[in-house]
Coordinates of C-alpha atoms and ligand atoms in Angstrom, one line a residue:
X1 CA 208.4 85.3 -27.1
X2 CA 209.1 89.0 -27.0
X3 CA 211.7 90.2 -24.6
X4 CA 210.7 93.6 -23.2
X5 CA 212.8 96.3 -21.6
X6 CA 210.1 96.9 -19.1
X7 CA 206.9 95.2 -17.9
X8 CA 204.7 97.4 -15.7
X9 CA 202.1 95.5 -13.5
X10 CA 199.1 97.8 -13.0
X11 CA 197.7 100.6 -15.2
X12 CA 196.7 103.2 -12.6
X13 CA 198.2 106.7 -12.8
X14 CA 201.5 105.3 -11.6
X15 CA 201.7 102.4 -14.1
X16 CA 200.4 103.9 -17.3
X17 CA 202.5 107.1 -16.9
X18 CA 205.6 105.0 -16.2
X19 CA 204.9 103.0 -19.3
X20 CA 204.5 106.1 -21.5
X21 CA 207.6 107.7 -20.2
X22 CA 209.6 104.5 -20.7
X23 CA 208.4 104.3 -24.3
X24 CA 209.4 107.9 -24.9
X25 CA 212.9 106.9 -23.7
X26 CA 213.1 104.2 -26.3
X27 CA 212.2 101.1 -24.3
X28 CA 210.0 98.3 -25.5
X29 CA 207.2 98.2 -22.9
X30 CA 204.2 96.1 -21.9
X31 CA 201.6 96.7 -19.2
X32 CA 199.7 94.0 -17.4
X33 CA 196.2 94.8 -16.1
X34 CA 193.8 92.4 -14.4
X35 CA 190.8 94.8 -14.5
X36 CA 188.7 94.8 -17.7
X37 CA 189.5 98.5 -18.2
X38 CA 192.8 100.5 -17.9
X39 CA 193.3 103.4 -15.6
X40 CA 193.3 101.8 -12.1
X41 CA 191.5 103.0 -9.0
X42 CA 191.8 106.7 -10.0
X43 CA 190.0 106.5 -13.3
X44 CA 187.5 103.7 -12.6
X45 CA 186.5 104.0 -8.9
X46 CA 188.5 106.9 -7.5
X47 CA 189.5 110.4 -8.5
X48 CA 187.5 110.7 -11.7
X49 CA 184.1 109.3 -10.8
X50 CA 184.2 111.2 -7.5
X51 CA 185.0 114.4 -9.2
X52 CA 182.2 113.9 -11.8
X53 CA 179.7 113.4 -8.9
X54 CA 181.1 116.3 -6.9
X55 CA 180.7 118.6 -10.0
X56 CA 177.2 117.4 -10.8
X57 CA 176.0 117.6 -7.2
X58 CA 177.5 121.0 -6.8
X59 CA 175.6 122.3 -9.8
X60 CA 172.4 120.7 -8.4
X61 CA 172.9 122.6 -5.1
X62 CA 173.8 125.9 -6.8
X63 CA 170.7 125.7 -9.0
X64 CA 168.6 125.3 -5.9
X65 CA 170.3 127.8 -3.7
X66 CA 172.6 130.3 -5.4
X67 CA 171.0 131.1 -8.8
X68 CA 168.1 133.2 -7.4
X69 CA 170.3 135.7 -5.6
X70 CA 172.1 136.4 -8.9
X71 CA 168.8 137.1 -10.6
X72 CA 168.7 133.8 -12.3
X73 CA 165.2 132.4 -11.7
X74 CA 164.8 128.7 -12.3
X75 CA 162.2 126.3 -10.9
X76 CA 163.3 124.0 -8.2
X77 CA 165.9 121.5 -9.7
X78 CA 164.8 117.9 -9.8
X79 CA 167.3 115.1 -9.3
X80 CA 167.5 112.4 -12.0
X81 CA 170.0 110.1 -10.3
X82 CA 170.4 107.6 -13.2
X83 CA 171.2 110.5 -15.5
X84 CA 173.8 111.8 -13.1
X85 CA 175.3 108.3 -12.8
X86 CA 175.4 108.2 -16.6
X87 CA 177.2 111.6 -16.7
X88 CA 179.7 110.0 -14.3
X89 CA 180.1 106.9 -16.5
X90 CA 180.7 109.0 -19.6
X91 CA 183.5 110.7 -17.8
X92 CA 185.0 107.4 -16.8
X93 CA 184.7 106.0 -20.3
X94 CA 186.3 109.0 -21.9
X95 CA 189.3 108.9 -19.6
X96 CA 189.7 105.1 -19.9
X97 CA 189.7 105.3 -23.7
X98 CA 192.3 108.1 -23.4
X99 CA 194.6 105.7 -21.6
X100 CA 194.0 103.0 -24.3
X101 CA 194.8 105.6 -26.9
X102 CA 198.1 106.5 -25.1
X103 CA 199.1 102.8 -25.0
X104 CA 198.5 102.5 -28.8
X105 CA 200.2 105.8 -29.6
X106 CA 203.3 104.8 -27.6
X107 CA 203.3 101.3 -29.0
X108 CA 202.9 99.8 -25.5
X109 CA 201.6 96.2 -25.5
X110 CA 198.6 95.7 -23.2
X111 CA 198.5 92.2 -21.6
X112 CA 195.2 91.6 -20.0
X113 CA 195.4 89.3 -16.9
X114 CA 196.8 89.0 -13.5
X115 CA 200.6 89.5 -13.2
X116 CA 202.7 87.4 -11.0
X117 CA 206.5 87.9 -10.6
X118 CA 208.3 84.5 -11.0
X119 CA 211.7 86.1 -10.4
X120 CA 214.1 88.6 -12.0
X121 CA 213.0 89.1 -15.6
X122 CA 210.0 86.9 -15.6
X123 CA 206.3 87.8 -15.2
X124 CA 203.5 85.3 -15.5
X125 CA 200.2 86.7 -16.9
X126 CA 197.2 84.6 -16.3
X127 CA 193.6 85.2 -17.6
X128 CA 190.7 82.8 -18.0
X129 CA 192.6 79.8 -16.7
X130 CA 195.5 80.3 -19.2
X131 CA 198.9 81.6 -18.4
X132 CA 201.9 82.9 -20.4
X133 CA 205.3 83.9 -19.2
X134 CA 206.8 87.1 -20.5
X135 CA 210.5 88.0 -20.3
X136 CA 211.7 91.4 -19.5
X137 CA 214.8 93.2 -18.4
X138 CA 212.9 95.3 -15.8
X139 CA 209.6 95.0 -13.8
X140 CA 207.7 97.9 -12.2
X141 CA 205.1 97.0 -9.6
X142 CA 202.3 99.6 -9.7
X143 CA 199.4 97.5 -8.2
X144 CA 198.0 100.3 -6.1
X145 CA 195.8 100.0 -3.1
X146 CA 192.5 98.5 -1.8
X147 CA 189.9 99.7 0.7
X148 CA 190.8 99.2 4.4
X149 CA 188.1 97.2 6.2
X150 CA 186.7 97.5 9.7
X151 CA 186.7 94.3 11.7
X152 CA 183.1 92.9 12.2
X153 CA 181.6 95.3 9.6
X154 CA 180.8 93.5 6.4
X155 CA 180.8 95.7 3.2
X156 CA 178.1 94.6 0.8
X157 CA 178.5 97.6 -1.5
X158 CA 174.7 98.2 -1.3
X159 CA 173.9 99.3 2.3
X160 CA 177.3 99.1 3.9
X161 CA 179.6 100.5 1.3
X162 CA 183.2 101.5 0.6
X163 CA 183.9 104.4 -1.7
X164 CA 183.2 102.1 -4.7
X165 CA 179.6 101.5 -3.6
X166 CA 179.2 105.1 -2.5
X167 CA 179.9 106.2 -6.1
X168 CA 177.1 104.1 -7.5
X169 CA 174.2 104.2 -5.0
X170 CA 170.8 103.6 -6.7
X171 CA 169.0 106.1 -4.6
X172 CA 169.8 108.9 -2.2
X173 CA 170.0 107.6 1.3
X174 CA 167.9 109.4 3.8
X175 CA 170.6 109.0 6.5
X176 CA 174.2 108.4 5.5
X177 CA 176.6 107.5 8.3
X178 CA 180.2 108.0 7.3
X179 CA 183.0 106.2 9.2
X180 CA 186.2 108.3 8.9
X181 CA 186.5 112.1 8.5
X182 CA 189.3 111.8 5.9
X183 CA 189.3 112.9 2.2
X184 CA 186.8 110.2 1.0
X185 CA 184.3 110.8 3.8
X186 CA 184.2 114.5 3.3
X187 CA 184.1 114.4 -0.5
X188 CA 181.5 111.6 -0.9
X189 CA 179.6 112.9 2.2
X190 CA 179.4 116.2 0.4
X191 CA 178.0 114.6 -2.8
X192 CA 175.2 112.8 -0.9
X193 CA 174.4 115.7 1.4
X194 CA 174.0 118.0 -1.6
X195 CA 171.6 115.4 -3.1
X196 CA 169.5 115.3 0.0
X197 CA 171.0 112.9 2.6
X198 CA 171.4 113.7 6.3
X199 CA 175.1 113.1 6.8
X200 CA 176.8 112.1 10.1
X201 CA 180.6 111.5 10.2
X202 CA 182.1 109.5 13.0
X203 CA 185.8 110.0 13.4
X204 CA 188.2 108.2 15.7
X205 CA 190.5 111.3 16.3
X206 CA 189.4 114.6 17.9
X207 CA 189.7 116.4 14.5
X208 CA 188.9 116.0 10.9
X209 CA 191.4 115.6 8.0
X210 CA 194.4 114.4 10.1
X211 CA 197.7 115.6 8.5
X212 CA 196.2 118.9 7.2
X213 CA 197.0 122.1 9.0
X214 CA 195.0 122.2 12.2
X215 CA 193.6 125.8 11.9
X216 CA 192.4 125.0 8.3
X217 CA 190.8 121.7 9.5
X218 CA 189.0 123.5 12.3
X219 CA 187.6 126.3 10.1
X220 CA 186.6 123.7 7.4
X221 CA 184.7 121.6 10.0
X222 CA 182.7 124.7 10.9
X223 CA 181.9 125.4 7.3
X224 CA 180.8 121.8 6.8
X225 CA 178.6 122.0 9.9
X226 CA 177.0 125.1 8.5
X227 CA 176.2 123.1 5.3
X228 CA 174.5 120.4 7.5
X229 CA 177.2 117.9 8.2
X230 CA 177.1 116.4 11.8
X231 CA 180.4 115.2 13.3
X232 CA 181.0 112.8 16.1
X233 CA 184.7 113.2 16.8
X234 CA 186.7 111.0 19.2
X235 CA 184.4 108.1 18.5
X236 CA 184.5 104.7 16.9
X237 CA 181.9 102.5 15.3
X238 CA 182.2 99.0 16.9
X239 CA 179.6 97.2 14.9
X240 CA 176.6 97.6 12.5
X241 CA 173.5 95.6 12.9
X242 CA 171.6 95.1 9.7
X243 CA 167.9 94.7 9.8
X244 CA 165.3 95.0 7.0
X245 CA 164.4 98.7 7.9
X246 CA 167.6 100.3 9.0
X247 CA 171.3 99.9 9.9
X248 CA 172.0 100.2 13.6
X249 CA 175.5 101.5 14.2
X250 CA 177.0 101.1 17.6
X251 CA 179.2 104.0 18.5
X252 CA 181.6 104.3 21.4
X253 CA 184.0 107.0 22.6
X254 CA 187.4 106.3 21.1
X255 CA 188.8 105.9 24.7
X256 CA 186.0 103.4 25.6
X257 CA 182.8 104.0 27.5
X258 CA 179.1 103.8 27.1
X259 CA 177.9 103.0 23.6
X260 CA 175.1 104.6 21.7
X261 CA 173.1 103.4 18.7
X262 CA 172.6 105.5 15.6
X263 CA 170.3 104.5 12.8
X264 CA 171.3 104.9 9.2
X265 CA 170.2 103.8 5.7
X266 CA 173.6 103.6 4.3
X267 CA 177.0 103.3 6.1
X268 CA 180.1 104.4 4.2
X269 CA 183.4 102.9 5.5
X270 CA 186.3 105.1 4.6
X271 CA 189.1 104.7 7.1
X272 CA 192.0 104.6 4.7
X273 CA 193.4 102.3 2.1
X274 CA 195.9 99.4 2.2
X275 CA 198.6 98.5 -0.3
X276 CA 197.5 95.8 -2.8
X277 CA 199.9 92.9 -3.5
X278 CA 197.5 89.9 -3.7
X279 CA 198.5 87.3 -6.3
X280 CA 201.8 89.0 -7.2
X281 CA 203.8 86.2 -5.7
X282 CA 206.1 88.6 -3.9
X283 CA 207.1 86.4 -1.0
X284 CA 208.1 83.4 -3.3
X285 CA 210.0 85.8 -5.6
X286 CA 211.8 87.4 -2.7
X287 CA 210.4 90.9 -2.9
X288 CA 210.4 92.3 0.7
X289 CA 207.4 94.2 2.3
X290 CA 207.7 96.7 5.1
X291 CA 205.8 96.3 8.4
X292 CA 202.7 97.9 6.9
X293 CA 202.5 95.5 4.0
X294 CA 203.9 98.1 1.5
X295 CA 206.6 97.0 -1.1
X296 CA 209.9 98.1 0.4
X297 CA 212.0 100.3 -1.9
X298 CA 215.3 102.1 -1.8
X299 CA 215.5 105.9 -2.7
X300 CA 215.6 104.8 -6.4
X301 CA 212.4 102.7 -6.2
X302 CA 214.4 99.4 -6.3
X303 CA 212.9 96.5 -4.4
X304 CA 214.9 93.8 -2.7
X305 CA 214.8 91.7 -6.0
X306 CA 217.2 92.8 -8.8
X307 CA 215.5 94.5 -11.7
X308 CA 212.2 94.9 -9.8
X309 CA 210.9 98.4 -8.9
X310 CA 207.7 99.7 -7.2
X311 CA 205.8 102.9 -7.2
X312 CA 202.5 104.5 -6.3
X313 CA 200.0 103.5 -3.6
X314 CA 201.7 100.1 -3.1
X315 CA 204.8 101.9 -1.6
X316 CA 205.2 104.4 1.2
X317 CA 204.1 108.0 1.0
X318 CA 200.8 109.8 0.3
X319 CA 198.3 107.7 -1.6
X320 CA 197.7 110.3 -4.3
X321 CA 197.5 109.9 -8.1
X322 CA 199.9 112.7 -8.9
X323 CA 202.5 111.2 -6.5
X324 CA 202.1 107.9 -8.3
X325 CA 202.5 109.6 -11.7
X326 CA 205.6 111.5 -10.7
X327 CA 207.1 108.3 -9.3
X328 CA 206.2 106.6 -12.6
X329 CA 208.2 109.1 -14.6
X330 CA 211.1 109.1 -12.2
X331 CA 211.5 105.3 -12.2
X332 CA 211.3 105.1 -16.0
X333 CA 214.1 107.7 -16.2
X334 CA 216.2 105.8 -13.6
X335 CA 215.8 102.6 -15.5
X336 CA 216.9 104.4 -18.6
X337 CA 220.1 105.6 -16.8
X338 CA 218.9 109.1 -16.1
X339 CA 218.5 110.9 -12.8
X340 CA 214.8 110.5 -12.1
X341 CA 213.7 112.2 -8.9
X342 CA 210.6 113.1 -6.9
X343 CA 210.6 116.1 -4.5
X344 CA 208.4 114.7 -1.7
X345 CA 208.5 118.1 0.1
X346 CA 206.4 119.6 -2.7
X347 CA 203.4 117.3 -3.2
X348 CA 200.1 119.2 -3.1
X349 CA 197.0 117.7 -1.4
X350 CA 193.5 118.8 -2.4
X351 CA 190.0 118.1 -0.9
X352 CA 187.5 118.7 -3.7
X353 CA 184.6 119.9 -1.6
X354 CA 183.0 123.3 -1.6
X355 CA 184.9 125.2 -0.5
X356 CA 188.0 123.3 -1.5
X357 CA 191.0 122.7 0.8
X358 CA 194.5 122.6 -0.6
X359 CA 197.9 122.3 1.0
X360 CA 201.6 122.0 0.1
X361 CA 204.6 121.7 2.4
X362 CA 204.7 121.9 6.1
X363 CA 201.8 122.6 8.5
X364 CA 202.1 124.8 11.5
X365 CA 202.1 121.7 13.7
X366 CA 205.0 120.2 11.8
X367 CA 207.1 123.4 12.0
X368 CA 206.4 123.7 15.8
X369 CA 207.4 120.1 16.3
X370 CA 210.6 120.5 14.3
X371 CA 211.4 123.7 16.3
X372 CA 211.6 125.8 13.1
X373 CA 211.0 129.5 13.6
X374 CA 208.4 130.7 11.1
X375 CA 206.3 133.7 10.2
X376 CA 202.7 133.5 9.1
X377 CA 200.9 135.6 6.4
X378 CA 197.1 135.2 6.2
X379 CA 194.6 136.8 3.9
X380 CA 190.8 136.1 3.9
X381 CA 188.7 135.9 0.7
X382 CA 186.3 138.4 2.4
X383 CA 188.9 141.0 1.5
X384 CA 189.4 139.8 -2.1
X385 CA 187.5 141.8 -4.7
X386 CA 186.6 139.0 -7.1
X387 CA 185.3 136.8 -4.2
X388 CA 183.2 139.7 -3.0
X389 CA 181.5 140.3 -6.3
X390 CA 180.9 136.6 -6.8
X391 CA 179.7 136.3 -3.1
X392 CA 182.0 133.3 -2.5
X393 CA 184.0 134.7 0.4
X394 CA 184.4 131.7 2.7
X395 CA 188.0 130.8 3.6
X396 CA 191.5 132.2 3.6
X397 CA 195.1 131.7 2.4
X398 CA 197.9 131.0 4.9
X399 CA 201.6 131.1 4.0
X400 CA 204.2 129.9 6.4
X401 CA 207.7 131.2 5.7
X402 CA 211.1 130.6 7.4
X403 CA 211.6 133.4 10.0
X404 CA 215.2 133.8 9.1
X405 CA 215.4 133.3 5.3
X406 CA 211.8 134.1 4.3
X407 CA 211.7 130.8 2.2
X408 CA 208.2 129.5 1.9
X409 CA 207.8 126.3 3.8
X410 CA 204.1 125.7 3.6
X411 CA 200.9 127.1 1.9
X412 CA 197.4 126.2 3.0
X413 CA 194.2 127.4 1.3
X414 CA 190.6 127.0 2.1
X415 CA 188.2 128.5 -0.4
X416 CA 186.6 128.1 -3.9
X417 CA 189.2 126.9 -6.5
X418 CA 191.8 126.4 -3.7
X419 CA 192.9 123.3 -5.7
X420 CA 193.9 125.3 -8.7
X421 CA 195.4 128.2 -6.7
X422 CA 197.9 126.0 -4.8
X423 CA 200.1 125.4 -7.9
X424 CA 201.7 128.8 -7.9
X425 CA 202.9 127.9 -4.4
X426 CA 204.2 124.5 -5.7
X427 CA 206.2 126.2 -8.4
X428 CA 207.6 128.8 -6.0
X429 CA 208.6 126.1 -3.5
X430 CA 210.1 123.9 -6.1
X431 CA 212.5 126.8 -6.9
X432 CA 213.1 127.5 -3.2
X433 CA 211.3 130.9 -3.5
X434 CA 210.6 133.3 -0.7
X435 CA 207.4 135.0 0.4
X436 CA 209.0 138.2 -0.9
X437 CA 209.3 136.6 -4.4
X438 CA 205.6 135.8 -4.3
X439 CA 204.6 139.2 -3.0
X440 CA 206.5 140.9 -5.8
X441 CA 205.0 138.8 -8.6
X442 CA 202.3 140.6 -10.5
X443 CA 199.0 138.8 -10.2
X444 CA 196.1 139.5 -12.6
X445 CA 193.2 141.5 -11.3
X446 CA 190.5 140.6 -10.4
X447 CA 191.4 137.0 -9.5
X448 CA 191.1 134.9 -6.4
X449 CA 194.8 134.3 -6.8
X450 CA 195.4 137.8 -5.7
X451 CA 194.6 136.5 -2.2
X452 CA 197.8 134.3 -2.5
X453 CA 199.9 137.4 -3.3
X454 CA 198.3 139.3 -0.4
X455 CA 199.0 136.5 2.0
X456 CA 202.6 136.7 0.9
X457 CA 202.6 140.4 1.5
X458 CA 201.1 139.7 4.9
X459 CA 204.1 137.6 5.8
X460 CA 206.0 141.0 5.7
X461 CA 203.0 142.7 7.5
X462 CA 202.1 144.8 4.4
X463 CA 199.0 143.4 2.8
X464 CA 197.3 146.1 0.9
X465 CA 193.6 145.2 1.1
X466 CA 193.4 144.4 4.8
Ligands
LIG501 P1 195.9 102.2 -8.8 O1 195.3 103.3 -9.4 O2 195.2 101.6 -7.6 O3 196.1 101.1 -10.0 C1 196.6 99.8 -9.7 C2 196.1 98.9 -10.9 O4 196.8 97.7 -10.7 C3 194.7 98.5 -10.9 O5 194.1 98.8 -12.2 C4 194.6 97.0 -10.6 O6 193.6 96.4 -11.2 C5 196.0 96.6 -11.1 N1 196.5 95.4 -10.5 C6 196.7 95.1 -9.2 N2 197.3 93.9 -9.0 C7 197.5 93.4 -10.3 C8 198.1 92.2 -10.8 N3 198.6 91.3 -10.0 N4 198.1 92.1 -12.1 C9 197.6 93.0 -13.0 N5 197.1 94.1 -12.6 C10 197.0 94.4 -11.2 N6 194.0 110.7 -5.6 C11 194.3 112.0 -6.0 O7 195.4 112.4 -6.2 N7 193.2 112.9 -6.2 C12 192.0 112.5 -6.0 O8 191.0 113.3 -6.3 C13 191.7 111.2 -5.6 N8 190.4 110.8 -5.4 C14 190.2 109.5 -4.9 C15 188.9 109.1 -4.7 C16 188.6 107.8 -4.3 C17 187.1 107.5 -4.0 C18 189.6 106.9 -4.1 C19 189.4 105.5 -3.7 C20 191.0 107.3 -4.3 C21 191.2 108.6 -4.7 N9 192.5 109.0 -5.0 C22 192.8 110.3 -5.4 C23 193.7 108.1 -4.8 C24 194.2 107.6 -6.1 O9 193.1 106.9 -6.8 C25 195.4 106.7 -5.9 O10 196.4 107.4 -5.2 C26 195.9 106.3 -7.3 O11 195.0 105.6 -8.1 C27 197.1 105.3 -7.1 O12 197.6 105.0 -8.3 P2 198.5 103.6 -8.6 O13 198.9 103.7 -10.0 O14 199.5 103.5 -7.5 O15 197.4 102.4 -8.3
LIG502 P1 192.1 109.0 5.0 O1 193.3 108.4 5.5 O2 192.1 110.3 4.3 O3 191.1 109.2 6.3 C1 190.6 108.1 7.1 C2 190.0 108.7 8.3 O4 189.4 107.6 9.1 C3 191.1 109.3 9.2 O5 190.6 110.6 9.7 C4 191.2 108.3 10.4 O6 191.5 108.9 11.6 C5 189.8 107.8 10.4 N1 189.6 106.4 11.0 C6 190.5 105.4 11.0 N2 190.0 104.3 11.6 C7 188.8 104.7 12.1 C8 187.8 104.1 12.9 N3 187.9 102.8 13.3 N4 186.7 104.8 13.2 C9 186.5 106.1 12.9 N5 187.5 106.7 12.1 C10 188.6 106.1 11.8 O7 191.4 107.8 4.2 P2 190.2 107.8 3.1 O8 189.3 109.0 3.3 O9 189.6 106.4 3.2 O10 191.0 107.9 1.8 C11 191.9 106.9 1.3 C12 193.0 107.5 0.5 O11 192.5 107.9 -0.7 C13 193.7 108.7 1.2 O12 195.0 108.3 1.5 C14 193.7 109.8 0.2 O13 194.9 110.3 0.0 C15 193.1 109.2 -1.1 N6 192.1 110.1 -1.6 C16 192.5 111.3 -2.0 C17 191.6 112.2 -2.5 C18 192.0 113.5 -2.9 O14 193.2 113.7 -3.1 N7 191.1 114.5 -3.1 C19 190.2 111.9 -2.5 C20 189.8 110.6 -1.9 C21 190.8 109.7 -1.5

């Protein structure tokens, strides 16, 4: 029986990246995966399929609404949903094969089955009623997360769906009721609205996208409403009655009060995700969980059991693929005796809608709460030349800098390609840069990124084009 240096349980972005980095560092590595394909939530039912549908549905909407004004005359686009789903599947397959290739290239053994930790250095892998025990010096738990469920609302993945069902609907629902105005609700709500659904979003809080900068969220809500989204904030769904014709959702004010009934054809439940530790045998092995069911780790990703580490969605922190990947690299380096490290102050977040929303660092609300004195520089895309000629002027860039030192503390962007533009702010912040550093960096013209430079100039009240 092979003795590995490292066995990684789970092959999502956390697990497979950790395995590759460990192999680069000279370790003998195996990954354990219970799903029939590698890549985890992100590649199979998360980031990648959702982005394929967001892209395809955006093209559908553009063809119907934006081409004519540019002088491109096409007949009204027709939706071929099975082909769109096929486009999505091809994207998934390509990425999953890419991970298989990386495992081969890096000589990483792939053990198909459910991994269970028997104790330090021992992982049982079971599949089809057969089990084998593999021995290893180190174990990394990268088992990710699962959908959070709402009490009394049974997900059947046909009419009452989670994100997984919403990525594979067989026809466009006439009326889509989304529970939760977080990232999934707004991204997948956008997909189905563009394809023809009437979308209503019910959110418990009195705002959308909790955690994002408040001003950005407010503006974004207005833009989504203009696109046809309806929002019911400060409300909760207390039950869904299923009958042959429609779903009848009972909605109450969050604080309690008179209920109303809203009819829908499909209900999407997206109220967050929970860490996934089923079948891992953590309790018996002595791996402690925190009060929210996440695997408890120290600052070096070590769990309470010697030689066992954990990363990604199954531990605390934002449930994002790139956070899981960076933790995967860091823990592999730590196991190899290096100084692996993740800077949690510089983890970008992106909502891949149209326009996109992106963010890194502190929000205004967080700075106010911490009592930090800050200056704000804002620049709208209406004053950016490239956005003007392309007639895509929705949104703005906002930079928050320390009032005393000018160090950039947070950057928030709403607008086309905001998800790409945020990275110059990430690099700047990683190096502790100031708004002045950004303002004095030459930006190519004409680009939308010039709005980032102008927002930095606006911190010092000297934007040129405004
Ligand atoms: P996962 O990707 O969840 O992988 C865990 C793997 O472990 C799975 O393959 C599972 O089968 C396996 N596993 C679990 N238990 C065992 C066991 N006992 N034995 C063997 N294998 C096991 N994040 C972004 O950053 N950007 C996005 O655009 C984005 N879009 C998303 C869209 C949707 C619809 C969803 C649901 C999520 C999205 N996310 C996005 C979040 C992202 O998918 C997760 O943050 C990321 O997948 C977490 O990676 P992970 O490696 O921790 O776990
Ligand atoms: P979320 O945490 O982003 O949003 C959930 C929303 O549901 C919140 O606004 C919350 O207030 C609301 N809510 C909770 N209980 C409710 C109730 N009973 N009734 C009404 N509203 C309720 O979670 P979401 O959208 O499910 O996404 C899960 C995770 O996946 C997120 O952590 C996110 O990071 C990740 N993800 C990331 C994406 C990206 O980076 N672009 C895309 C999709 C998912």
